[in-house]
Short mmCIF file of N, CA and C in Angstrom, two decimals:
data_model
loop_
_atom_site.label_atom_id
_atom_site.label_comp_id
_atom_site.label_asym_id
_atom_site.label_seq_id
_atom_site.Cartn_x
_atom_site.Cartn_y
_atom_site.Cartn_z
N MET A 298 0.83 -1.19 0.00
CA MET A 298 0.00 0.00 0.00
C MET A 298 0.87 1.25 0.00
N LEU A 299 2.00 1.20 0.68
CA LEU A 299 2.89 2.36 0.72
C LEU A 299 3.43 2.66 -0.67
N MET A 300 3.82 1.60 -1.38
CA MET A 300 4.35 1.79 -2.73
C MET A 300 3.28 2.39 -3.64
N HIS A 301 2.06 1.89 -3.51
CA HIS A 301 0.97 2.43 -4.33
C HIS A 301 0.75 3.91 -4.01
N GLY A 302 0.85 4.27 -2.72
CA GLY A 302 0.69 5.66 -2.32
C GLY A 302 1.76 6.55 -2.92
N LEU A 303 3.00 6.05 -2.96
CA LEU A 303 4.08 6.84 -3.56
C LEU A 303 3.89 7.00 -5.06
N ILE A 304 3.47 5.92 -5.71
CA ILE A 304 3.21 5.99 -7.15
C ILE A 304 2.08 6.96 -7.42
N LEU A 305 1.02 6.86 -6.64
CA LEU A 305 -0.14 7.74 -6.81
C LEU A 305 0.25 9.19 -6.58
N ARG A 306 1.08 9.44 -5.58
CA ARG A 306 1.52 10.81 -5.31
C ARG A 306 2.28 11.38 -6.51
N GLY A 307 3.14 10.56 -7.12
CA GLY A 307 3.88 11.00 -8.30
C GLY A 307 2.95 11.30 -9.46
N ILE A 308 1.95 10.46 -9.64
CA ILE A 308 0.98 10.68 -10.73
C ILE A 308 0.18 11.95 -10.50
N ILE A 309 -0.20 12.19 -9.24
CA ILE A 309 -0.95 13.41 -8.92
C ILE A 309 -0.11 14.64 -9.21
N GLN A 310 1.17 14.60 -8.86
CA GLN A 310 2.05 15.74 -9.14
C GLN A 310 2.18 15.97 -10.64
N GLU A 311 2.33 14.89 -11.42
CA GLU A 311 2.39 15.03 -12.88
C GLU A 311 1.09 15.60 -13.43
N PHE A 312 -0.02 15.13 -12.89
CA PHE A 312 -1.34 15.58 -13.32
C PHE A 312 -1.51 17.07 -13.04
N GLN A 313 -1.12 17.51 -11.84
CA GLN A 313 -1.24 18.92 -11.49
C GLN A 313 -0.31 19.78 -12.35
N LYS A 314 0.89 19.29 -12.64
CA LYS A 314 1.83 20.02 -13.49
C LYS A 314 1.26 20.15 -14.91
N CYS A 315 0.64 19.07 -15.39
CA CYS A 315 0.03 19.11 -16.72
C CYS A 315 -1.09 20.15 -16.76
N HIS A 316 -1.87 20.23 -15.70
CA HIS A 316 -2.95 21.22 -15.66
C HIS A 316 -2.39 22.64 -15.65
N LEU A 317 -1.26 22.83 -14.98
CA LEU A 317 -0.65 24.16 -14.98
C LEU A 317 -0.06 24.50 -16.34
N ASP A 318 0.55 23.50 -16.98
CA ASP A 318 1.18 23.73 -18.28
C ASP A 318 0.18 23.87 -19.41
N HIS A 319 -0.99 23.27 -19.26
CA HIS A 319 -2.00 23.26 -20.32
C HIS A 319 -3.36 23.68 -19.74
N PRO A 320 -3.52 24.99 -19.45
CA PRO A 320 -4.75 25.43 -18.78
C PRO A 320 -6.01 25.22 -19.62
N ILE A 321 -5.89 25.19 -20.92
CA ILE A 321 -7.07 24.96 -21.76
C ILE A 321 -7.11 23.51 -22.22
N GLY A 322 -5.97 22.93 -22.50
CA GLY A 322 -5.91 21.55 -22.97
C GLY A 322 -6.43 20.55 -21.96
N LYS A 323 -6.40 20.91 -20.67
CA LYS A 323 -6.90 19.98 -19.65
C LYS A 323 -8.38 19.69 -19.82
N PHE A 324 -9.12 20.62 -20.44
CA PHE A 324 -10.54 20.40 -20.67
C PHE A 324 -10.80 19.49 -21.86
N PHE A 325 -9.78 19.28 -22.69
CA PHE A 325 -9.94 18.47 -23.91
C PHE A 325 -9.16 17.17 -23.83
N GLY A 326 -8.80 16.74 -22.65
CA GLY A 326 -8.18 15.44 -22.45
C GLY A 326 -6.69 15.38 -22.67
N GLN A 327 -6.01 16.49 -22.58
CA GLN A 327 -4.57 16.49 -22.77
C GLN A 327 -3.84 15.86 -21.58
N CYS A 328 -4.42 15.94 -20.42
CA CYS A 328 -3.80 15.40 -19.21
C CYS A 328 -4.53 14.11 -18.83
N LYS A 329 -4.07 13.00 -19.35
CA LYS A 329 -4.77 11.73 -19.14
C LYS A 329 -3.96 10.80 -18.24
N SER A 330 -4.08 10.99 -16.96
CA SER A 330 -3.47 10.05 -16.01
C SER A 330 -4.52 9.64 -14.99
N TYR A 331 -5.75 9.49 -15.43
CA TYR A 331 -6.85 9.20 -14.53
C TYR A 331 -7.06 7.71 -14.29
N ARG A 332 -6.37 6.85 -15.02
CA ARG A 332 -6.58 5.40 -14.83
C ARG A 332 -6.21 4.97 -13.41
N CYS A 333 -5.13 5.50 -12.89
CA CYS A 333 -4.72 5.14 -11.53
C CYS A 333 -5.74 5.66 -10.51
N PHE A 334 -6.33 6.81 -10.80
CA PHE A 334 -7.35 7.35 -9.90
C PHE A 334 -8.57 6.42 -9.88
N ARG A 335 -8.94 5.92 -11.05
CA ARG A 335 -10.08 5.01 -11.12
C ARG A 335 -9.80 3.73 -10.34
N GLN A 336 -8.59 3.22 -10.47
CA GLN A 336 -8.22 2.00 -9.76
C GLN A 336 -8.28 2.23 -8.25
N ASP A 337 -7.76 3.34 -7.81
CA ASP A 337 -7.76 3.67 -6.38
C ASP A 337 -9.20 3.81 -5.87
N LYS A 338 -10.04 4.46 -6.66
CA LYS A 338 -11.43 4.65 -6.26
C LYS A 338 -12.16 3.31 -6.20
N ALA A 339 -11.87 2.42 -7.14
CA ALA A 339 -12.50 1.09 -7.14
C ALA A 339 -12.09 0.29 -5.91
N GLU A 340 -10.85 0.43 -5.49
CA GLU A 340 -10.38 -0.27 -4.29
C GLU A 340 -11.09 0.22 -3.04
N LYS A 341 -11.41 1.50 -3.00
CA LYS A 341 -12.10 2.07 -1.85
C LYS A 341 -13.60 1.79 -1.91
N ARG A 342 -14.14 1.65 -3.11
CA ARG A 342 -15.57 1.45 -3.28
C ARG A 342 -16.05 0.11 -2.71
N LYS A 343 -15.27 -0.93 -2.84
CA LYS A 343 -15.71 -2.26 -2.42
C LYS A 343 -15.99 -2.33 -0.91
N PRO A 344 -15.07 -1.89 -0.04
CA PRO A 344 -15.40 -1.94 1.41
C PRO A 344 -16.59 -1.04 1.76
N ASN A 345 -16.71 0.10 1.10
CA ASN A 345 -17.84 0.98 1.37
C ASN A 345 -19.16 0.31 0.98
N PHE A 346 -19.14 -0.40 -0.14
CA PHE A 346 -20.34 -1.09 -0.60
C PHE A 346 -20.72 -2.20 0.37
N GLU A 347 -19.73 -2.94 0.85
CA GLU A 347 -20.00 -4.01 1.82
C GLU A 347 -20.59 -3.43 3.11
N GLN A 348 -20.05 -2.33 3.54
CA GLN A 348 -20.55 -1.68 4.76
C GLN A 348 -21.99 -1.20 4.56
N SER A 349 -22.29 -0.67 3.38
CA SER A 349 -23.65 -0.19 3.13
C SER A 349 -24.64 -1.34 3.07
N LYS A 350 -24.22 -2.50 2.54
CA LYS A 350 -25.10 -3.66 2.52
C LYS A 350 -25.44 -4.11 3.94
N LYS A 351 -24.44 -4.12 4.82
CA LYS A 351 -24.68 -4.49 6.22
C LYS A 351 -25.64 -3.51 6.89
N MET A 352 -25.45 -2.22 6.62
CA MET A 352 -26.31 -1.20 7.21
C MET A 352 -27.74 -1.35 6.72
N LYS A 353 -27.92 -1.61 5.43
CA LYS A 353 -29.27 -1.79 4.90
C LYS A 353 -29.94 -3.01 5.51
N GLU A 354 -29.19 -4.06 5.73
CA GLU A 354 -29.74 -5.27 6.32
C GLU A 354 -30.17 -5.00 7.77
N ARG A 355 -29.36 -4.26 8.51
CA ARG A 355 -29.73 -3.92 9.89
C ARG A 355 -31.01 -3.07 9.93
N LEU A 356 -31.09 -2.10 9.00
CA LEU A 356 -32.28 -1.25 8.95
C LEU A 356 -33.51 -2.06 8.57
N ARG A 357 -33.35 -2.98 7.62
CA ARG A 357 -34.47 -3.81 7.19
C ARG A 357 -34.96 -4.67 8.37
N ALA A 358 -34.04 -5.27 9.12
CA ALA A 358 -34.41 -6.08 10.27
C ALA A 358 -35.12 -5.24 11.33
N HIS A 359 -34.62 -4.03 11.54
CA HIS A 359 -35.22 -3.15 12.54
C HIS A 359 -36.63 -2.75 12.12
N ARG A 360 -36.81 -2.44 10.84
CA ARG A 360 -38.14 -2.07 10.35
C ARG A 360 -39.12 -3.24 10.51
N GLN A 361 -38.66 -4.44 10.21
CA GLN A 361 -39.53 -5.61 10.35
C GLN A 361 -39.91 -5.82 11.81
N GLU A 362 -38.95 -5.66 12.69
CA GLU A 362 -39.22 -5.79 14.12
C GLU A 362 -40.21 -4.73 14.58
N TYR A 363 -40.02 -3.52 14.11
CA TYR A 363 -40.91 -2.41 14.47
C TYR A 363 -42.32 -2.67 13.95
N ALA A 364 -42.41 -3.16 12.71
CA ALA A 364 -43.72 -3.46 12.12
C ALA A 364 -44.42 -4.57 12.90
N ALA A 365 -43.68 -5.58 13.31
CA ALA A 365 -44.27 -6.68 14.08
C ALA A 365 -44.76 -6.18 15.43
N ARG A 366 -44.00 -5.32 16.06
CA ARG A 366 -44.42 -4.77 17.36
C ARG A 366 -45.63 -3.87 17.22
N SER A 367 -45.69 -3.11 16.12
CA SER A 367 -46.83 -2.20 15.93
C SER A 367 -48.11 -2.98 15.68
N GLN A 368 -48.01 -4.13 15.03
CA GLN A 368 -49.20 -4.97 14.81
C GLN A 368 -49.67 -5.59 16.11
N GLU A 369 -48.75 -5.88 17.00
CA GLU A 369 -49.10 -6.47 18.29
C GLU A 369 -49.56 -5.40 19.30
N GLY A 370 -49.38 -4.15 18.95
CA GLY A 370 -49.79 -3.07 19.84
C GLY A 370 -48.69 -2.64 20.80
N GLU A 371 -47.49 -3.10 20.61
CA GLU A 371 -46.37 -2.73 21.49
C GLU A 371 -45.48 -1.70 20.80
N LEU A 372 -46.06 -0.60 20.44
CA LEU A 372 -45.28 0.42 19.74
C LEU A 372 -44.26 1.04 20.67
N GLY A 373 -43.06 1.06 20.21
CA GLY A 373 -42.00 1.74 20.92
C GLY A 373 -41.49 2.85 20.01
N GLU A 374 -40.48 3.50 20.43
CA GLU A 374 -39.94 4.55 19.58
C GLU A 374 -39.01 3.95 18.54
N LEU A 375 -39.03 4.53 17.38
CA LEU A 375 -38.17 4.08 16.28
C LEU A 375 -36.84 4.80 16.45
N ASN A 376 -35.83 4.07 16.93
CA ASN A 376 -34.53 4.67 17.22
C ASN A 376 -33.50 4.13 16.25
N ILE A 377 -33.31 4.85 15.16
CA ILE A 377 -32.37 4.41 14.12
C ILE A 377 -30.93 4.67 14.55
N SER A 378 -30.71 5.63 15.44
CA SER A 378 -29.34 5.94 15.85
C SER A 378 -28.65 4.73 16.49
N LYS A 379 -29.40 3.88 17.18
CA LYS A 379 -28.81 2.68 17.78
C LYS A 379 -28.32 1.72 16.70
N ILE A 380 -29.05 1.66 15.61
CA ILE A 380 -28.67 0.77 14.51
C ILE A 380 -27.42 1.29 13.82
N ILE A 381 -27.39 2.56 13.58
CA ILE A 381 -26.26 3.17 12.85
C ILE A 381 -24.97 3.09 13.64
N LEU A 382 -25.04 3.23 14.94
CA LEU A 382 -23.83 3.29 15.76
C LEU A 382 -23.27 1.91 16.11
N LYS A 383 -23.92 0.83 15.71
CA LYS A 383 -23.42 -0.50 16.02
C LYS A 383 -22.14 -0.78 15.28
#
């Protein structure tokens, strides 16, 4: 991960230099070093997606529990903050 960070830092510096050297060309694709950015974003996206799936499942279970309690007449307060902070 450290090596990837160093490589990414170098690419970012080249990208920023290209933007400074080509203030108009940057809008027309003259500075094309975005592939590494996409790869980095994809690596971060997977854990975030997994975390969101877990959160949705917890919310779904809580809603079902709340619906079951409301049908039985045992309405309590809907406290989503407890679910989110788990």
